[in-house]
Amino acid sequence: MELSAPIQVDELVERCRQGDRRSYGELYQKYSRAMYNTSLRIVNHTGDAEDVLQESFVDAFAAIDSFAYKSTFGAWLKRIVINKSINTLRKKKMDIIDIDKTSAVHIAEEDDYDEEGLKLKVEEIKKAVKELPNGYRTVLTLHLFEGYDQEEIAEILQISHATVRTQYMRAKQKLLFIIKQGGLS
Amino acid sequence: MSSPLEKFVQENREKFDAEAPDPGVWKKINERLNLESGKKTPVRSLPFKRWLAVAAAVVLVGLSVVLYHSLRQNKTQEIAGAKPASVDSSNHLPVVNIPTDTSTRIAKKDVVIPQKTITGNQETVNALKESAETGQNKEMFYYAKLIELKHDELKTLEKDEPLLYRQFSGDVQKLDSVYHSLKTQLPNNSNREQVIEAMISNLQLQIGLLNKQLDIIKKIKHSKKSAYEKAYKSV
């Protein structure tokens, strides 16, 4: 979305900096849906995701002078949204790293699910993501949907690369497991 | 690592962003923007470039004040320097021009007496001046020390903002060169007090300038830091 018209977005950002209120609204229209879905996948709660959305836009608009075009505006905003979403999870004392030993051993032995044999559907994947525990869901969504690489995820979550890798592998296995079960039932 | 799952998500990425937030969210954001803009406009933090402009304006005003002062100082010195010379010549001229007149002898005597009182006055004035000068010396020493401290503080900026530092220290150096030219004038200037006063006011200006520069730096650092922290750290 932001790739299609980066110049247009830059113009909007400039106009926001000059205090043009309509441009704030336009930026919100442009990004709110993507940012809301990003947050929703992490916090897994519509009310929380809406709070995150509100706080993120307010903070981003307040700090728009410090946005230095080092990334796209969308990437900058998304990072704010993700940080706030993770903080929301942490505030609720939800573990960011899942120590799910039984399933870990279990999955490790079973190795790969036959992804080829699974018929993947958008709605099923969305449903399965919601059923993942917080830590798995966060790591999985950051890579699978938001496209961050391992190093970036390690930095965002303040955990080691190795942990990111194993968490992601397990999360993916579990997701596929849930999809398969759902398909059977 | 592009497995079928990852491939599928990439190909259908848009479809995963199907949920729409409640329209009330924008209302709340808009309300808060209204509140903040009402609060913020008078204290709106300026971007870096505008800070530079403010710094330049401060320096310009400072320099023009110094220039004005030093020009005025020079004028009064010229007047003050010219006056005693004219008094001297008027004292000597009648004595030289009419030598053999008794009336002039009396006049000469009459003239000698006031001269003595003048020199006597001069001595007391000189003594007063010297005591005043030691006080002023102390004052100058204090200011010089203060300037040194502030300059050290400014120097910590060199790493973060080399351009701004160069500009700032250049401005202070301009003032300092005026100070040094005043200092060289001091030994052979008849009007020591005014020169010293000019020197002190120059030092005070230097301190004022340094204070303003440090203030600007502090504000830049603060606005940078708070904006960054707000965007990345806070909840």
Tab-separated table of C-alpha atoms in Angstrom:
chain	number	residue	atom	x	y	z
A	1	MET	CA	0.000	0.000	0.000
A	2	GLU	CA	2.680	2.452	0.974
A	3	LEU	CA	4.841	1.254	-1.880
A	4	SER	CA	2.288	2.328	-4.450
A	5	ALA	CA	2.458	5.993	-3.552
A	6	PRO	CA	5.434	6.778	-1.326
A	7	ILE	CA	5.694	10.346	-2.584
A	8	GLN	CA	2.063	10.999	-1.846
A	9	VAL	CA	2.591	9.753	1.707
A	10	ASP	CA	5.677	11.922	2.128
A	11	GLU	CA	3.610	14.911	1.083
A	12	LEU	CA	0.940	14.007	3.608
A	13	VAL	CA	3.596	13.724	6.302
A	14	GLU	CA	5.004	17.127	5.388
A	15	ARG	CA	1.571	18.675	5.534
A	16	CYS	CA	1.000	17.093	8.947
A	17	ARG	CA	4.241	18.645	10.108
A	18	GLN	CA	2.920	22.000	9.071
A	19	GLY	CA	-0.120	21.331	11.225
A	20	ASP	CA	-2.642	20.539	8.487
A	21	ARG	CA	-5.413	18.729	10.294
A	22	ARG	CA	-6.946	17.151	7.222
A	23	SER	CA	-3.704	15.379	6.440
A	24	TYR	CA	-3.786	13.694	9.832
A	25	GLY	CA	-7.171	12.279	8.892
A	26	GLU	CA	-5.909	11.150	5.519
A	27	LEU	CA	-2.938	9.374	7.055
A	28	TYR	CA	-5.267	7.649	9.485
A	29	GLN	CA	-7.554	6.558	6.646
A	30	LYS	CA	-4.597	5.214	4.754
A	31	TYR	CA	-3.013	3.217	7.537
A	32	SER	CA	-5.562	2.483	10.232
A	33	ARG	CA	-6.828	-0.793	8.806
A	34	ALA	CA	-3.402	-2.366	8.256
A	35	MET	CA	-2.169	-1.165	11.650
A	36	TYR	CA	-5.294	-2.404	13.379
A	37	ASN	CA	-4.927	-5.880	11.893
A	38	THR	CA	-1.251	-5.966	12.794
A	39	SER	CA	-2.057	-5.125	16.397
A	40	LEU	CA	-5.023	-7.458	16.517
A	41	ARG	CA	-2.902	-10.418	15.473
A	42	ILE	CA	-0.554	-9.749	18.398
A	43	VAL	CA	-2.889	-8.677	21.213
A	44	ASN	CA	-5.718	-10.998	20.058
A	45	HIS	CA	-8.403	-8.710	21.473
A	46	THR	CA	-10.378	-6.103	19.515
A	47	GLY	CA	-10.649	-3.630	22.394
A	48	ASP	CA	-6.929	-3.804	23.131
A	49	ALA	CA	-6.105	-3.477	19.451
A	50	GLU	CA	-8.239	-0.345	19.197
A	51	ASP	CA	-6.498	1.148	22.229
A	52	VAL	CA	-3.143	0.383	20.660
A	53	LEU	CA	-4.300	1.971	17.407
A	54	GLN	CA	-5.394	5.129	19.190
A	55	GLU	CA	-2.234	5.474	21.250
A	56	SER	CA	-0.006	4.746	18.281
A	57	PHE	CA	-1.539	7.383	16.052
A	58	VAL	CA	-1.554	10.000	18.795
A	59	ASP	CA	2.112	9.336	19.556
A	60	ALA	CA	3.086	9.178	15.906
A	61	PHE	CA	1.394	12.512	15.175
A	62	ALA	CA	3.006	14.092	18.225
A	63	ALA	CA	6.438	12.853	17.168
A	64	ILE	CA	5.994	13.391	13.440
A	65	ASP	CA	8.748	16.020	13.476
A	66	SER	CA	11.219	13.337	14.514
A	67	PHE	CA	10.280	11.037	11.637
A	68	ALA	CA	13.453	11.237	9.571
A	69	TYR	CA	12.533	9.316	6.405
A	70	LYS	CA	14.996	6.580	7.322
A	71	SER	CA	12.191	4.169	6.533
A	72	THR	CA	8.763	4.639	5.002
A	73	PHE	CA	6.191	6.317	7.182
A	74	GLY	CA	4.217	3.067	7.196
A	75	ALA	CA	7.187	1.066	8.502
A	76	TRP	CA	7.848	3.682	11.176
A	77	LEU	CA	4.226	3.675	12.266
A	78	LYS	CA	4.051	-0.104	12.227
A	79	ARG	CA	7.028	-0.289	14.548
A	80	ILE	CA	5.219	1.957	17.018
A	81	VAL	CA	2.102	-0.202	16.741
A	82	ILE	CA	4.078	-3.403	17.301
A	83	ASN	CA	5.928	-2.020	20.320
A	84	LYS	CA	2.684	-0.912	21.883
A	85	SER	CA	0.993	-4.219	21.130
A	86	ILE	CA	3.809	-6.142	22.769
A	87	ASN	CA	3.717	-3.824	25.757
A	88	THR	CA	-0.006	-4.464	26.067
A	89	LEU	CA	0.657	-8.192	26.236
A	90	ARG	CA	3.420	-7.647	28.795
A	91	LYS	CA	1.204	-5.429	30.926
A	92	LYS	CA	-1.281	-8.252	31.178
A	93	LYS	CA	1.589	-10.389	32.458
A	94	MET	CA	1.357	-12.601	29.460
A	95	ASP	CA	4.551	-14.439	28.657
A	96	ILE	CA	6.181	-13.372	25.482
A	97	ILE	CA	8.175	-16.587	25.337
A	98	ASP	CA	6.191	-19.755	25.610
A	99	ILE	CA	7.857	-22.576	27.451
A	100	ASP	CA	5.667	-25.254	26.115
A	101	LYS	CA	7.909	-28.190	26.771
A	102	THR	CA	5.537	-31.048	26.105
A	103	SER	CA	4.420	-29.783	22.754
A	104	ALA	CA	7.949	-28.741	21.874
A	105	VAL	CA	9.253	-32.281	22.331
A	106	HIS	CA	6.212	-33.644	20.667
A	107	ILE	CA	6.543	-31.396	17.656
A	108	ALA	CA	10.276	-31.841	17.394
A	109	GLU	CA	9.828	-35.550	16.981
A	110	GLU	CA	7.088	-35.230	14.475
A	111	ASP	CA	9.226	-32.786	12.476
A	112	ASP	CA	7.540	-31.164	9.511
A	113	TYR	CA	3.906	-31.319	8.802
A	114	ASP	CA	3.110	-32.059	5.263
A	115	GLU	CA	2.416	-28.502	4.247
A	116	GLU	CA	1.907	-29.472	0.645
A	117	GLY	CA	-0.954	-31.755	1.547
A	118	LEU	CA	-2.731	-29.073	3.532
A	119	LYS	CA	-5.255	-26.962	1.743
A	120	LEU	CA	-4.507	-23.484	3.015
A	121	LYS	CA	-7.325	-21.019	3.334
A	122	VAL	CA	-7.183	-17.454	4.603
A	123	GLU	CA	-9.977	-17.867	7.126
A	124	GLU	CA	-8.528	-21.082	8.540
A	125	ILE	CA	-5.114	-19.560	8.982
A	126	LYS	CA	-6.624	-16.521	10.701
A	127	LYS	CA	-8.589	-18.728	13.027
A	128	ALA	CA	-5.573	-20.890	13.832
A	129	VAL	CA	-3.380	-17.840	14.538
A	130	LYS	CA	-5.894	-16.717	17.157
A	131	GLU	CA	-5.580	-20.035	18.921
A	132	LEU	CA	-1.811	-19.864	19.297
A	133	PRO	CA	-0.379	-18.959	22.711
A	134	ASN	CA	0.852	-15.345	23.001
A	135	GLY	CA	4.556	-15.933	22.520
A	136	TYR	CA	4.195	-18.172	19.519
A	137	ARG	CA	1.622	-15.907	18.004
A	138	THR	CA	3.817	-12.820	18.404
A	139	VAL	CA	6.926	-14.340	16.848
A	140	LEU	CA	4.947	-15.997	14.072
A	141	THR	CA	2.987	-12.921	13.152
A	142	LEU	CA	6.063	-10.660	13.167
A	143	HIS	CA	7.756	-12.862	10.595
A	144	LEU	CA	4.900	-14.356	8.624
A	145	PHE	CA	2.680	-11.286	8.290
A	146	GLU	CA	4.902	-8.285	9.030
A	147	GLY	CA	7.977	-9.578	7.272
A	148	TYR	CA	10.562	-8.847	9.959
A	149	ASP	CA	13.648	-11.057	9.884
A	150	GLN	CA	15.031	-12.950	12.857
A	151	GLU	CA	17.443	-10.221	13.898
A	152	GLU	CA	14.739	-7.593	13.917
A	153	ILE	CA	12.380	-9.799	15.897
A	154	ALA	CA	15.149	-10.557	18.398
A	155	GLU	CA	15.668	-6.811	18.852
A	156	ILE	CA	11.964	-6.036	19.157
A	157	LEU	CA	11.335	-8.754	21.734
A	158	GLN	CA	14.716	-8.445	23.460
A	159	ILE	CA	15.438	-12.158	23.101
A	160	SER	CA	18.235	-14.079	21.386
A	161	HIS	CA	18.275	-15.069	17.727
A	162	ALA	CA	18.260	-18.725	18.688
A	163	THR	CA	15.113	-18.248	20.745
A	164	VAL	CA	13.434	-16.454	17.867
A	165	ARG	CA	14.291	-19.299	15.542
A	166	THR	CA	13.036	-22.098	17.780
A	167	GLN	CA	9.950	-20.129	18.780
A	168	TYR	CA	9.114	-19.516	15.163
A	169	MET	CA	9.615	-23.156	14.173
A	170	ARG	CA	7.429	-24.356	16.993
A	171	ALA	CA	4.802	-21.713	16.361
A	172	LYS	CA	4.586	-22.718	12.729
A	173	GLN	CA	4.320	-26.399	13.588
A	174	LYS	CA	1.587	-25.684	16.044
A	175	LEU	CA	-0.272	-23.500	13.582
A	176	LEU	CA	-0.200	-26.206	10.968
A	177	PHE	CA	-1.288	-28.715	13.565
A	178	ILE	CA	-4.291	-26.590	14.486
A	179	ILE	CA	-5.216	-26.104	10.835
A	180	LYS	CA	-4.993	-29.827	10.226
A	181	GLN	CA	-7.151	-30.585	13.242
A	182	GLY	CA	-9.659	-27.981	12.178
A	183	GLY	CA	-9.781	-29.506	8.742
A	184	LEU	CA	-10.435	-32.947	10.209
A	185	SER	CA	-13.183	-31.947	12.567
B	1	MET	CA	12.694	-19.987	4.211
B	2	SER	CA	9.718	-19.859	1.982
B	3	SER	CA	7.503	-22.799	2.796
B	4	PRO	CA	4.033	-23.255	1.286
B	5	LEU	CA	2.511	-21.505	4.284
B	6	GLU	CA	4.738	-18.456	3.908
B	7	LYS	CA	4.174	-18.360	0.190
B	8	PHE	CA	0.445	-18.559	0.649
B	9	VAL	CA	0.418	-15.735	3.184
B	10	GLN	CA	2.566	-13.548	0.935
B	11	GLU	CA	0.284	-14.114	-2.033
B	12	ASN	CA	-2.841	-13.376	-0.030
B	13	ARG	CA	-1.394	-10.797	2.328
B	14	GLU	CA	-4.102	-8.198	1.709
B	15	LYS	CA	-6.858	-10.612	2.628
B	16	PHE	CA	-5.425	-10.989	6.110
B	17	ASP	CA	-6.019	-7.305	6.852
B	18	ALA	CA	-9.792	-7.623	6.576
B	19	GLU	CA	-10.835	-6.413	10.035
B	20	ALA	CA	-11.819	-2.783	10.335
B	21	PRO	CA	-11.342	-0.756	13.519
B	22	ASP	CA	-14.281	0.948	15.184
B	23	PRO	CA	-14.892	4.440	13.765
B	24	GLY	CA	-14.876	5.708	17.351
B	25	VAL	CA	-11.094	5.294	17.387
B	26	TRP	CA	-10.572	8.179	14.987
B	27	LYS	CA	-12.966	10.328	16.975
B	28	LYS	CA	-10.900	9.786	20.098
B	29	ILE	CA	-7.661	10.488	18.255
B	30	ASN	CA	-9.134	13.648	16.768
B	31	GLU	CA	-10.310	14.831	20.176
B	32	ARG	CA	-6.862	14.299	21.623
B	33	LEU	CA	-5.267	16.100	18.711
B	34	ASN	CA	-7.558	19.054	19.368
B	35	LEU	CA	-6.609	19.035	23.014
B	36	GLU	CA	-2.900	18.808	22.313
B	37	SER	CA	-2.882	21.427	19.596
B	38	GLY	CA	-4.675	23.782	21.991
B	39	LYS	CA	-2.105	23.089	24.633
B	40	LYS	CA	0.906	22.801	22.451
B	41	THR	CA	0.900	25.686	20.017
B	42	PRO	CA	2.517	28.200	22.374
B	43	VAL	CA	5.226	25.769	23.490
B	44	ARG	CA	5.646	23.969	20.195
B	45	SER	CA	9.137	22.610	19.979
B	46	LEU	CA	10.995	23.911	16.978
B	47	PRO	CA	12.708	21.685	14.473
B	48	PHE	CA	16.469	21.714	14.247
B	49	LYS	CA	16.745	24.118	11.320
B	50	ARG	CA	14.657	26.706	13.093
B	51	TRP	CA	16.867	26.374	16.145
B	52	LEU	CA	19.819	27.203	13.944
B	53	ALA	CA	18.002	30.292	12.726
B	54	VAL	CA	17.254	31.335	16.305
B	55	ALA	CA	20.896	30.807	17.237
B	56	ALA	CA	22.031	32.925	14.305
B	57	ALA	CA	19.643	35.718	15.291
B	58	VAL	CA	20.884	35.703	18.877
B	59	VAL	CA	24.490	35.893	17.696
B	60	LEU	CA	23.697	38.715	15.275
B	61	VAL	CA	22.023	40.790	17.973
B	62	GLY	CA	24.914	40.108	20.351
B	63	LEU	CA	27.516	41.157	17.838
B	64	SER	CA	25.710	44.330	16.832
B	65	VAL	CA	25.466	45.340	20.489
B	66	VAL	CA	29.204	44.800	20.911
B	67	LEU	CA	29.982	46.718	17.766
B	68	TYR	CA	27.774	49.597	18.847
B	69	HIS	CA	29.422	49.654	22.259
B	70	SER	CA	32.947	49.566	20.972
B	71	LEU	CA	32.225	52.304	18.406
B	72	ARG	CA	30.731	54.528	21.084
B	73	GLN	CA	33.654	53.740	23.355
B	74	ASN	CA	36.108	54.870	20.682
B	75	LYS	CA	34.270	58.149	20.149
B	76	THR	CA	34.222	59.081	23.813
B	77	GLN	CA	37.864	58.124	24.073
B	78	GLU	CA	38.746	60.456	21.224
B	79	ILE	CA	36.891	63.304	22.901
B	80	ALA	CA	38.394	62.497	26.290
B	81	GLY	CA	41.877	62.211	24.750
B	82	ALA	CA	41.567	65.551	22.984
B	83	LYS	CA	40.386	67.570	25.997
B	84	PRO	CA	43.442	67.479	28.301
B	85	ALA	CA	45.702	68.344	25.356
B	86	SER	CA	43.796	71.523	24.595
B	87	VAL	CA	43.823	72.525	28.263
B	88	ASP	CA	47.619	72.039	28.351
B	89	SER	CA	48.279	74.179	25.329
B	90	SER	CA	46.107	77.020	26.615
B	91	ASN	CA	48.044	76.903	29.896
B	92	HIS	CA	51.412	77.138	28.168
B	93	LEU	CA	50.705	79.560	25.425
B	94	PRO	CA	50.447	82.852	27.414
B	95	VAL	CA	53.649	81.992	29.329
B	96	VAL	CA	55.697	81.494	26.181
B	97	ASN	CA	54.308	84.339	24.128
B	98	ILE	CA	54.729	87.278	26.611
B	99	PRO	CA	57.876	86.668	28.690
B	100	THR	CA	58.921	90.111	30.122
B	101	ASP	CA	55.778	91.407	31.613
B	102	THR	CA	55.341	91.620	35.361
B	103	SER	CA	51.694	91.046	35.096
B	104	THR	CA	52.446	87.824	33.387
B	105	ARG	CA	54.835	86.829	36.171
B	106	ILE	CA	52.027	87.204	38.572
B	107	ALA	CA	49.879	85.431	36.127
B	108	LYS	CA	52.538	82.732	35.944
B	109	LYS	CA	52.539	82.346	39.696
B	110	ASP	CA	48.822	82.301	39.633
B	111	VAL	CA	48.947	79.651	37.059
B	112	VAL	CA	51.516	77.526	38.909
B	113	ILE	CA	49.377	77.163	41.947
B	114	PRO	CA	46.382	75.676	40.262
B	115	GLN	CA	48.729	73.353	38.383
B	116	LYS	CA	49.984	71.992	41.684
B	117	THR	CA	46.492	71.420	42.915
B	118	ILE	CA	45.704	69.735	39.637
B	119	THR	CA	48.631	67.304	39.964
B	120	GLY	CA	47.666	66.694	43.577
B	121	ASN	CA	44.198	65.889	42.496
B	122	GLN	CA	45.572	63.691	39.784
B	123	GLU	CA	47.456	61.628	42.327
B	124	THR	CA	44.436	61.023	44.492
B	125	VAL	CA	42.432	60.273	41.405
B	126	ASN	CA	45.105	57.818	40.276
B	127	ALA	CA	45.094	56.135	43.680
B	128	LEU	CA	41.338	55.870	43.550
B	129	LYS	CA	41.566	54.539	40.030
B	130	GLU	CA	44.071	51.888	41.019
B	131	SER	CA	41.900	50.607	43.844
B	132	ALA	CA	38.973	50.596	41.495
B	133	GLU	CA	41.066	48.793	38.912
B	134	THR	CA	42.042	46.007	41.293
B	135	GLY	CA	38.337	45.517	41.942
B	136	GLN	CA	37.705	45.500	38.248
B	137	ASN	CA	40.597	43.100	37.742
B	138	LYS	CA	38.998	40.727	40.172
B	139	GLU	CA	35.730	41.078	38.315
B	140	MET	CA	37.421	40.393	35.018
B	141	PHE	CA	39.220	37.374	36.398
B	142	TYR	CA	35.934	35.978	37.660
B	143	TYR	CA	34.268	36.445	34.288
B	144	ALA	CA	37.199	34.931	32.432
B	145	LYS	CA	36.999	31.877	34.667
B	146	LEU	CA	33.261	31.575	34.073
B	147	ILE	CA	33.759	31.825	30.325
B	148	GLU	CA	36.359	29.085	30.462
B	149	LEU	CA	33.923	26.760	32.267
B	150	LYS	CA	31.129	27.466	29.835
B	151	HIS	CA	33.436	26.970	26.899
B	152	ASP	CA	34.401	23.547	28.237
B	153	GLU	CA	30.724	22.710	28.489
B	154	LEU	CA	30.193	23.833	24.921
B	155	LYS	CA	33.068	21.672	23.783
B	156	THR	CA	31.207	18.498	24.768
B	157	LEU	CA	28.924	19.362	21.866
B	158	GLU	CA	31.746	19.002	19.348
B	159	LYS	CA	31.174	15.270	18.817
B	160	ASP	CA	27.391	15.326	18.423
B	161	GLU	CA	26.975	18.530	16.435
B	162	PRO	CA	30.318	19.494	14.880
B	163	LEU	CA	28.742	22.026	12.539
B	164	LEU	CA	26.817	23.811	15.234
B	165	TYR	CA	29.858	23.784	17.513
B	166	ARG	CA	32.035	25.396	14.875
B	167	GLN	CA	29.480	28.103	14.338
B	168	PHE	CA	29.005	28.732	18.046
B	169	SER	CA	32.682	28.835	18.913
B	170	GLY	CA	33.270	31.099	15.905
B	171	ASP	CA	30.778	33.564	17.288
B	172	VAL	CA	32.378	33.531	20.714
B	173	GLN	CA	35.810	33.982	19.136
B	174	LYS	CA	34.634	37.102	17.329
B	175	LEU	CA	33.667	38.616	20.664
B	176	ASP	CA	36.906	37.426	22.195
B	177	SER	CA	39.000	39.111	19.492
B	178	VAL	CA	37.263	42.397	20.308
B	179	TYR	CA	38.200	41.800	23.937
B	180	HIS	CA	41.844	41.236	23.048
B	181	SER	CA	42.050	44.334	20.884
B	182	LEU	CA	40.683	46.296	23.849
B	183	LYS	CA	43.324	44.699	26.037
B	184	THR	CA	46.141	45.833	23.735
B	185	GLN	CA	44.708	49.361	23.765
B	186	LEU	CA	44.700	49.440	27.542
B	187	PRO	CA	48.391	50.248	28.411
B	188	ASN	CA	48.697	53.344	26.186
B	189	ASN	CA	45.179	54.641	26.547
B	190	SER	CA	44.553	57.733	28.616
B	191	ASN	CA	41.087	56.582	29.477
B	192	ARG	CA	41.782	53.320	31.226
B	193	GLU	CA	38.516	53.186	33.093
B	194	GLN	CA	36.380	53.287	29.997
B	195	VAL	CA	38.476	50.650	28.279
B	196	ILE	CA	38.242	48.389	31.316
B	197	GLU	CA	34.518	48.936	31.453
B	198	ALA	CA	34.267	48.003	27.805
B	199	MET	CA	36.352	44.904	28.494
B	200	ILE	CA	34.064	43.860	31.322
B	201	SER	CA	30.930	44.438	29.316
B	202	ASN	CA	32.509	42.403	26.520
B	203	LEU	CA	33.127	39.522	28.941
B	204	GLN	CA	29.561	39.783	30.166
B	205	LEU	CA	28.345	39.599	26.599
B	206	GLN	CA	30.485	36.533	26.016
B	207	ILE	CA	28.907	34.858	29.014
B	208	GLY	CA	25.442	35.821	27.868
B	209	LEU	CA	26.137	34.431	24.424
B	210	LEU	CA	27.546	31.176	25.809
B	211	ASN	CA	24.549	30.821	28.103
B	212	LYS	CA	22.170	31.227	25.214
B	213	GLN	CA	24.113	28.765	23.092
B	214	LEU	CA	24.107	26.169	25.868
B	215	ASP	CA	20.412	26.751	26.326
B	216	ILE	CA	19.767	26.109	22.663
B	217	ILE	CA	21.846	22.935	22.754
B	218	LYS	CA	19.961	21.704	25.762
B	219	LYS	CA	16.665	22.311	24.037
B	220	ILE	CA	17.805	20.554	20.872
B	221	LYS	CA	18.996	17.554	22.850
B	222	HIS	CA	15.822	17.471	24.855
B	223	SER	CA	13.458	17.725	21.903
B	224	LYS	CA	15.393	15.054	19.998
B	225	LYS	CA	15.457	12.710	22.943
B	226	SER	CA	11.865	13.106	23.988
B	227	ALA	CA	10.559	12.727	20.453
B	228	TYR	CA	12.590	9.578	19.962
B	229	GLU	CA	11.583	8.092	23.276
B	230	LYS	CA	7.971	8.915	22.739
B	231	ALA	CA	7.938	7.229	19.379
B	232	TYR	CA	9.767	4.078	20.367
B	233	LYS	CA	9.729	3.418	24.068
B	234	SER	CA	6.580	4.665	25.724
B	235	VAL	CA	3.292	2.857	25.852
